[in-house]
Short mmCIF file of C-alpha atoms in Angstrom, two decimals:
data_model
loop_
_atom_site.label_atom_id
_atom_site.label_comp_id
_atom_site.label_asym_id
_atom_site.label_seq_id
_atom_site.Cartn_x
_atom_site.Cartn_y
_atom_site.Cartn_z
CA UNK A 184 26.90 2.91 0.38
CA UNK A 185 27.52 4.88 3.51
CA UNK A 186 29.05 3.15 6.44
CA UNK A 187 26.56 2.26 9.11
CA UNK A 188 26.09 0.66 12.46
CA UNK A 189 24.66 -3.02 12.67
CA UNK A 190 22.84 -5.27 15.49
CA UNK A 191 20.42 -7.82 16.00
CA UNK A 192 17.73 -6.89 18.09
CA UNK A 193 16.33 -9.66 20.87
CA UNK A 194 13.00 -8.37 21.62
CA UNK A 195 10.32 -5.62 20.16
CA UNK A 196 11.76 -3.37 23.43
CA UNK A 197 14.93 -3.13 23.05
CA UNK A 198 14.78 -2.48 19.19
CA UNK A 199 12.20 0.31 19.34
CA UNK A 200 14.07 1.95 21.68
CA UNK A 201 17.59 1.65 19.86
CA UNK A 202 16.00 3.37 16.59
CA UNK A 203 13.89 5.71 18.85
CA UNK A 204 17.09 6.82 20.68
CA UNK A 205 18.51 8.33 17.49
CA UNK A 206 17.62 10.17 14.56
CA UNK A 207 18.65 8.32 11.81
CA UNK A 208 18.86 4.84 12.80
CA UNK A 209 16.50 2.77 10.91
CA UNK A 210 14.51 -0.89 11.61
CA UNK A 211 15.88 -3.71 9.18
CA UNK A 212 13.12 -7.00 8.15
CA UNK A 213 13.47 -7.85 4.71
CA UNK A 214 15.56 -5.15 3.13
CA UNK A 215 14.17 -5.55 -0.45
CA UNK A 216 13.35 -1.64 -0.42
CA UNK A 217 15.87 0.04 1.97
CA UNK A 218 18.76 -1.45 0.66
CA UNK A 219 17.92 -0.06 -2.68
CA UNK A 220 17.37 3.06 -0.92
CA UNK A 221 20.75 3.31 0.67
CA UNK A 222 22.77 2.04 -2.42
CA UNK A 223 21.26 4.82 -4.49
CA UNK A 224 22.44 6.94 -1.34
CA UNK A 225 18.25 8.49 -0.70
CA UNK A 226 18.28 6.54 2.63
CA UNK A 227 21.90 7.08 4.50
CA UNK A 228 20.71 5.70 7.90
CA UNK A 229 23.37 5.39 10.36
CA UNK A 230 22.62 2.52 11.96
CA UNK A 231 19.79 -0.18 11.32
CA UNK A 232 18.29 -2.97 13.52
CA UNK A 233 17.92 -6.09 12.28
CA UNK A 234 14.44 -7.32 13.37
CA UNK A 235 13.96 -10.61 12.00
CA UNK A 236 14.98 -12.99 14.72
CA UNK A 237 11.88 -11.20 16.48
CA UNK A 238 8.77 -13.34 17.07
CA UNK A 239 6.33 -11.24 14.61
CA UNK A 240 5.61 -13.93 12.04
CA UNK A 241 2.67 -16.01 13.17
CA UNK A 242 -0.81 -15.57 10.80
CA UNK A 243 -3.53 -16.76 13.18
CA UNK A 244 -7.36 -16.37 13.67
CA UNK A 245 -8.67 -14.02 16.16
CA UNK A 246 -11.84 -14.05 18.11
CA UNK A 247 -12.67 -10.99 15.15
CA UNK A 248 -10.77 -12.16 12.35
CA UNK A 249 -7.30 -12.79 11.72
CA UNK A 250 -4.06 -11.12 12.69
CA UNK A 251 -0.84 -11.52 10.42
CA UNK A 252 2.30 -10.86 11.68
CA UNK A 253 4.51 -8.13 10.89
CA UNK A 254 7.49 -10.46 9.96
CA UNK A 255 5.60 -12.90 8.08
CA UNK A 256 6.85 -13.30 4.24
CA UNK A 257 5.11 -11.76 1.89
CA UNK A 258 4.77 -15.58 0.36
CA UNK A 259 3.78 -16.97 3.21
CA UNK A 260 1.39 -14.43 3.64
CA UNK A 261 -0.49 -14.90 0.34
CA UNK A 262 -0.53 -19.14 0.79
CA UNK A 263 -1.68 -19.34 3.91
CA UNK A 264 -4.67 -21.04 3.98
CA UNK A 265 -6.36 -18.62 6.52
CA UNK A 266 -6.14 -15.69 4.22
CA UNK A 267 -6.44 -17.43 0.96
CA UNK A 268 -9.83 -18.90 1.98
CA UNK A 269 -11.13 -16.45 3.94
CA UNK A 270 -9.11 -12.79 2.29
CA UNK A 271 -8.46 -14.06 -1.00
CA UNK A 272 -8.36 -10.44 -2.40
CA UNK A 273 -5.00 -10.23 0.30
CA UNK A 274 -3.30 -13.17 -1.69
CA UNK A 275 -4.33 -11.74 -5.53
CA UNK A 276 -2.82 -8.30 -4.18
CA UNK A 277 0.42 -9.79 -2.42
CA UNK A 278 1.05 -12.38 -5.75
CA UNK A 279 0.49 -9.41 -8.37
CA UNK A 280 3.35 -7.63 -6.54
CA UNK A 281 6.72 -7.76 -7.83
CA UNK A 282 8.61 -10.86 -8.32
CA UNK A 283 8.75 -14.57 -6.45
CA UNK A 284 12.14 -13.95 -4.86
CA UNK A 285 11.47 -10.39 -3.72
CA UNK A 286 7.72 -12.33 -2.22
CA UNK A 287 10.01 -14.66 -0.39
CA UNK A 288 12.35 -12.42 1.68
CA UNK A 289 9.60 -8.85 1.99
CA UNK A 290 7.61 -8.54 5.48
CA UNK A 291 4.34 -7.27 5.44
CA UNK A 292 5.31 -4.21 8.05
CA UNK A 293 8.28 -3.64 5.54
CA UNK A 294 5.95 -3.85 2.52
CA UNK A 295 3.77 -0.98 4.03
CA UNK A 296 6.56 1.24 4.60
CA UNK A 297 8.01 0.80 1.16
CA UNK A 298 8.49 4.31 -0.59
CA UNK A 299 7.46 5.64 -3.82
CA UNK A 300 9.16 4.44 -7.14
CA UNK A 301 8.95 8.47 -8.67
CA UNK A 302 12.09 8.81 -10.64
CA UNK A 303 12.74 11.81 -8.78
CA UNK A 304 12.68 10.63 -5.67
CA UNK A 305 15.23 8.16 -6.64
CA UNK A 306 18.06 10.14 -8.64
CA UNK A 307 19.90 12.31 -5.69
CA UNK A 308 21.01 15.09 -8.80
CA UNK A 309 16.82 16.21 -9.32
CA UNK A 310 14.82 17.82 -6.77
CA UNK A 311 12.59 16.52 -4.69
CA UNK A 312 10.97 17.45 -1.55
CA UNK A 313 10.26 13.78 -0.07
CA UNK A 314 14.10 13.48 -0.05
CA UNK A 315 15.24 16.79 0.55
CA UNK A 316 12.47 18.76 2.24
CA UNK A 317 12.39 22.39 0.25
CA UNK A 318 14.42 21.59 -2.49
CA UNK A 319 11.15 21.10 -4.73
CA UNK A 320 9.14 18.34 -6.64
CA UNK A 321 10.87 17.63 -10.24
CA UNK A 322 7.50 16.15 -11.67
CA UNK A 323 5.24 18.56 -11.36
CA UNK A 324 6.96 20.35 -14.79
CA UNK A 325 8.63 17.02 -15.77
CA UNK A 326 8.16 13.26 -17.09
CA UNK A 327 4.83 12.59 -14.29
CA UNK A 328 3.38 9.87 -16.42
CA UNK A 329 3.48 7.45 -13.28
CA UNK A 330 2.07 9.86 -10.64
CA UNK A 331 -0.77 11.21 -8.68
CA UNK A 332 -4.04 12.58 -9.97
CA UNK A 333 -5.54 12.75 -6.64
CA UNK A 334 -4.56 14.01 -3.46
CA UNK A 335 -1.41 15.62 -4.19
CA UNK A 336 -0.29 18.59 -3.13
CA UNK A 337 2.26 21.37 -4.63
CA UNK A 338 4.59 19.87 -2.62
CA UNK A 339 4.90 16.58 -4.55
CA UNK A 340 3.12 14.18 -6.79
CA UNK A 341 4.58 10.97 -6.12
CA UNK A 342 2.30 7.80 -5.77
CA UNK A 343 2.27 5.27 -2.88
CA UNK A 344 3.50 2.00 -5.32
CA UNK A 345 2.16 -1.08 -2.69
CA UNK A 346 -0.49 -3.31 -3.80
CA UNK A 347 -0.86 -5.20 -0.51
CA UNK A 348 -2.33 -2.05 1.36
CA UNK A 349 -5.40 -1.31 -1.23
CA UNK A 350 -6.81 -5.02 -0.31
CA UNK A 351 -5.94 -4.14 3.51
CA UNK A 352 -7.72 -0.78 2.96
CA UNK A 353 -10.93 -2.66 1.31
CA UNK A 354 -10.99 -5.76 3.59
CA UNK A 355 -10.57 -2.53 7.06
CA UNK A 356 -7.31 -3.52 8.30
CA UNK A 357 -5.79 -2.09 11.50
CA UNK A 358 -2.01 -1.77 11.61
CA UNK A 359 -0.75 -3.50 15.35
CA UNK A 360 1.79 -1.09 16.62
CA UNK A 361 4.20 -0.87 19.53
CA UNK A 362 5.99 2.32 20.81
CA UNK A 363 8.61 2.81 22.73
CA UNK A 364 7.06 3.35 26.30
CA UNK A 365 5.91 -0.87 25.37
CA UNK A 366 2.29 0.59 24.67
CA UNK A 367 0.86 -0.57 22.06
CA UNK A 368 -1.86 1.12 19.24
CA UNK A 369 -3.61 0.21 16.47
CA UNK A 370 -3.80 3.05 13.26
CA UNK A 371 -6.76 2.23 10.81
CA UNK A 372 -4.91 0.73 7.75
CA UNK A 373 -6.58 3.88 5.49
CA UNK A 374 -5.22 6.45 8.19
CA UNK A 375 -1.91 4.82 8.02
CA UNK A 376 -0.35 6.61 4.87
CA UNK A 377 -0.66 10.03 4.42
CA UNK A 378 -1.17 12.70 1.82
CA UNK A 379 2.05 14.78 0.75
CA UNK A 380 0.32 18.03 2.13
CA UNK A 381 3.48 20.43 3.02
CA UNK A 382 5.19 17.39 5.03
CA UNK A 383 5.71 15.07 1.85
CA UNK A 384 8.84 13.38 3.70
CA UNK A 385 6.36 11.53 6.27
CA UNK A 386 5.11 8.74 4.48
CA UNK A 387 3.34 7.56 6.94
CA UNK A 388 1.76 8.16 10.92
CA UNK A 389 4.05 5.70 12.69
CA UNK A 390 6.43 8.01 15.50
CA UNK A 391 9.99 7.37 15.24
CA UNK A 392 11.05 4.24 17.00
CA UNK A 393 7.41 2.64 16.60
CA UNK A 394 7.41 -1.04 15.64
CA UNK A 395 4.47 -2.37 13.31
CA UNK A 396 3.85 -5.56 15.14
CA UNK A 397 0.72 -7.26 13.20
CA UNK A 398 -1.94 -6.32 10.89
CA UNK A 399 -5.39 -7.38 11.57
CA UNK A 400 -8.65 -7.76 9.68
CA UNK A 401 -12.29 -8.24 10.83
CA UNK A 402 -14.44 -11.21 9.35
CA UNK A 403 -16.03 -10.02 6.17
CA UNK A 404 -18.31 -11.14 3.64
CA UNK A 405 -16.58 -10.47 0.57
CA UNK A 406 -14.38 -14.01 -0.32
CA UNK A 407 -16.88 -15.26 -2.48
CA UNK A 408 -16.85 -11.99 -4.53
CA UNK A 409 -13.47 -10.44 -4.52
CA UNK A 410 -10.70 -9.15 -7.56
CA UNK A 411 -7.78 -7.30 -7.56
CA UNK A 412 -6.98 -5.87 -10.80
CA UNK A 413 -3.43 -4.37 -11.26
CA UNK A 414 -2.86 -2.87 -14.80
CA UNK A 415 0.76 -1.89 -15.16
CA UNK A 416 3.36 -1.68 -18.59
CA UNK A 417 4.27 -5.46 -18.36
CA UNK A 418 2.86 -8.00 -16.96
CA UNK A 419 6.07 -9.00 -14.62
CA UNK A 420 8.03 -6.95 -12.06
CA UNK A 421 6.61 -3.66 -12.51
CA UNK A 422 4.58 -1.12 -10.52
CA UNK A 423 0.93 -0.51 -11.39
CA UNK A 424 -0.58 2.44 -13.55
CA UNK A 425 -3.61 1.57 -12.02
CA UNK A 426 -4.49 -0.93 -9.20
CA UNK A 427 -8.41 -1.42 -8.35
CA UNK A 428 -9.22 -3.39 -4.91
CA UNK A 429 -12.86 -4.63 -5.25
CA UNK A 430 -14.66 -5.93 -2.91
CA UNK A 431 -18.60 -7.18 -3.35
CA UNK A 432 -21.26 -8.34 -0.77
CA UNK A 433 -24.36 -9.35 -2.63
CA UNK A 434 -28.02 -10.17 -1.43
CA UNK A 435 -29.67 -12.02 -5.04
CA UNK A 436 -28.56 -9.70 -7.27
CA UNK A 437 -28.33 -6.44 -5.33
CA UNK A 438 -25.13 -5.33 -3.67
CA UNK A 439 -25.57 -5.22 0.00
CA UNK A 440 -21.67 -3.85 0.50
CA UNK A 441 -19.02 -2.50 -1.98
CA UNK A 442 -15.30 -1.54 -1.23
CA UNK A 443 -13.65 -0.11 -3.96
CA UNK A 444 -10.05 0.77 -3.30
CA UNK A 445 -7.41 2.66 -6.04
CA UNK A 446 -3.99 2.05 -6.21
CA UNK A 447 -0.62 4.02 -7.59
CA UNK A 448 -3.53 7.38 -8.14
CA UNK A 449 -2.28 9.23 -4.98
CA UNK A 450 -0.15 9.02 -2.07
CA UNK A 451 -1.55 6.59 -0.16
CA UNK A 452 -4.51 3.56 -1.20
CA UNK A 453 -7.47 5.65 -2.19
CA UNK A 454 -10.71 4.54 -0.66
CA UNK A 455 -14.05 5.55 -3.30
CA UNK A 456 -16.66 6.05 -0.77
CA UNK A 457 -18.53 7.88 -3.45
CA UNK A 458 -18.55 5.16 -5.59
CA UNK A 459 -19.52 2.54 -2.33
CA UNK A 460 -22.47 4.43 -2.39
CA UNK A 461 -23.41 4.31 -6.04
CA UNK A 462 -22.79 0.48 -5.90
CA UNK A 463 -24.79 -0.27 -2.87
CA UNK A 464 -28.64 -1.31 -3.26
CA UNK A 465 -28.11 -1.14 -7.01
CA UNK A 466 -27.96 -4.57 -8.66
CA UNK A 467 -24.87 -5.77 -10.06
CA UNK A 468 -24.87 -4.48 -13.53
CA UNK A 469 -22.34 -3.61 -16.01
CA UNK A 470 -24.70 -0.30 -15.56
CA UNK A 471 -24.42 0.25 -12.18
CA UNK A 472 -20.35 -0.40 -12.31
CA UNK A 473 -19.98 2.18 -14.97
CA UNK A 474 -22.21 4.91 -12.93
CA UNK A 475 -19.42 3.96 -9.93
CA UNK A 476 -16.22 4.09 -12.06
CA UNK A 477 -17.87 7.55 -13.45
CA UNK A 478 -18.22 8.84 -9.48
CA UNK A 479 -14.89 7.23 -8.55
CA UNK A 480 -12.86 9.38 -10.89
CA UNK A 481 -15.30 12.93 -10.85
CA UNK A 482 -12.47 14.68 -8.85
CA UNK A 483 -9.50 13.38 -10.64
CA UNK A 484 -6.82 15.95 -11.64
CA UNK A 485 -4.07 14.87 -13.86
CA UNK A 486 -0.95 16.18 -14.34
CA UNK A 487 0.20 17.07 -17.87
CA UNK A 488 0.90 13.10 -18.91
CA UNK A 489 -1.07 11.04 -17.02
CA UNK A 490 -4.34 12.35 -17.83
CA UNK A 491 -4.67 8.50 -19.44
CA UNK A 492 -5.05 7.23 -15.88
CA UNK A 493 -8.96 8.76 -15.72
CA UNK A 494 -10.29 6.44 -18.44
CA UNK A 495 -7.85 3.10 -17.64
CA UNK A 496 -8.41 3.70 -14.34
CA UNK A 497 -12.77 3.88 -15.42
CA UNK A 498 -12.73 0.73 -17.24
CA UNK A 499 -10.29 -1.03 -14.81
CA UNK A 500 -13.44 -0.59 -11.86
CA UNK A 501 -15.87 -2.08 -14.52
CA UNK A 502 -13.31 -4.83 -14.96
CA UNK A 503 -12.53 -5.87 -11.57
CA UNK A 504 -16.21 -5.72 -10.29
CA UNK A 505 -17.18 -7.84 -12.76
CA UNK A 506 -14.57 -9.98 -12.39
CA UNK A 507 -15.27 -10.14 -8.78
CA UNK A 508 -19.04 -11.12 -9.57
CA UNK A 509 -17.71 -14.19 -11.06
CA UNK A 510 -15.93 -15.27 -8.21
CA UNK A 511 -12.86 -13.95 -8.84
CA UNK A 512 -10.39 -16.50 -7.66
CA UNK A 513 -5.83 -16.20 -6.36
#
């Protein structure tokens, strides 16, 4: 591991504007990614920040909602009772990610900025353009069983791997952010993570130096009838093939409101507004799931081995709807 500089910031100021004031210093919560990152020698950061001792933990309601706090534990996160009665999809997505131990020391600002798991990313000798800007993407001719079929870009083909952001995209989270003029911002949770485009090194639309602070999420009426379905290799510690975040608001029978978001198909959580509008004022059928999962994957272009993730991905909507008609429960 390269040598870097350490410190402990005091306050949300002083840290943003430590990392802001150079180039390749980095923030530090959890570490259960970056340190990864810099022992495999992708991230070489010269200095990092530790952020923990900062006071960005509290979960509390809101006039709206409920705001969780950037330093919160992904475990604590997914037992609170706030979000387990009132987001339960937030606590199936948070407890189908990795393992207990990594649960106890991840944040959730660190779980959003976690980067893609694409073998090329990870192995310094291969090319790859999120690493090395212009040194090219290794997957689009190689082994790209695990990556996008939508939204990529010639650039690169890697997948966003999270599972806590599709239920944050489906239940319209805002990401709480502070920058380093002590202003803060919000960024819609779905405009948060971007596409690979010709920039595939910028994960995401934080500034450097910008602190996530909190994540916040209106009232809803989806806890009664709510899934998250993460299909994966095994059923412990790995990454999903396919993730579905479902989301159901019924009236009788009928669907008043539908959120169906896709995970580990693209670079970022992909939101299936075409198939929110199949779904809504249709009654909750195996029928009307099928004509949604059929929408939700119309524009799907897969890469040379993961053409599999159209139909699993097809039957994995039908799954978690249903699922989530039942009173799917954490």
């Amino acid at each position: 591991m390269k040598s870097f500089k350490y410190s402990s910031a005091t306050d949300a100021a002083s840290a943003a504007g430590t990392v802001s004031a150079n180039q390749t210093a980095q923030f530090l919560a959890g570490g259960t990614n970056l340190i990864d990152l810099m022992k495999e020698y992708v991230e070489r950061p010269s200095e990092l920040v530790d952020i923990l001792g900062l006071n960005l933990a509290e979960i509390r309601s809101t006039s709206n909602g409920i705001s969780i706090g950037a330093l919160a534990k992904n475990t604590d996160t997914a037992n609170h009772a706030l979000v387990r009665q009132n987001y339960p999809l937030l606590s199936m997505a948070i407890l189908a990610g990795a393992t207990v131990q990594l649960r106890n020391m991840a944040t959730n600002g660190g779980n959003l900025m976690q980067r893609t798991r694409c073998q090329y990313f990870y192995d310094i000798a291969m090319p790859c353009n999120k690493r090395e800007p212009g040194s090219g993407c290794g997957a689009i001719q190689g082994l790209n069983r695990i990556h996008a079929i939508f939204g990529y870009s010639d650039k690169c083909v890697a997948t966003y791997p999270g599972d806590m952001a599709n239920a944050l995209c489906a239940l319209d989270a805002v990401v709480r952010i502070r920058g380093t003029n002590g202003q803060e911002r919000t960024i819609p949770l779905q405009d948060f993570h971007r596409l690979p485009g010709d920039t595939p090194e910028k994960d995401n639309n934080l500034q450097h130096g910008e602190l996530i602070v909190a994540i916040e999420m209106p009232r809803n009426n989806f806890a009664d009838k709510s899934y998250y379905l993460k299909v994966r290799d095994r059923t412990s510690y790995a990454f999903a093939l396919v993730a579905v975040a479902a989301a159901l608001e019924t009236r009788g029978n009928n669907i008043k409101q539908a959120r169906v978001v896709l995970g580990s198909v693209a670079h970022k959580p992909w939101r299936s507004a075409e198939a929110e509008r199949v779904l809504i004022g249709k009654p909750a059928t195996e029928e009307t799931f099928r004509a949604a999962a059929e929408v939700a994957f119309k524009d799907a272009k897969p890469l040379e081995h993961n053409g599999y993730k159209v139909e699993l991905g097809k039957r994995a909507i039908v799954l978690a709807l249903q699922r989530a008609m039942s009173g799917g429960v954490v």
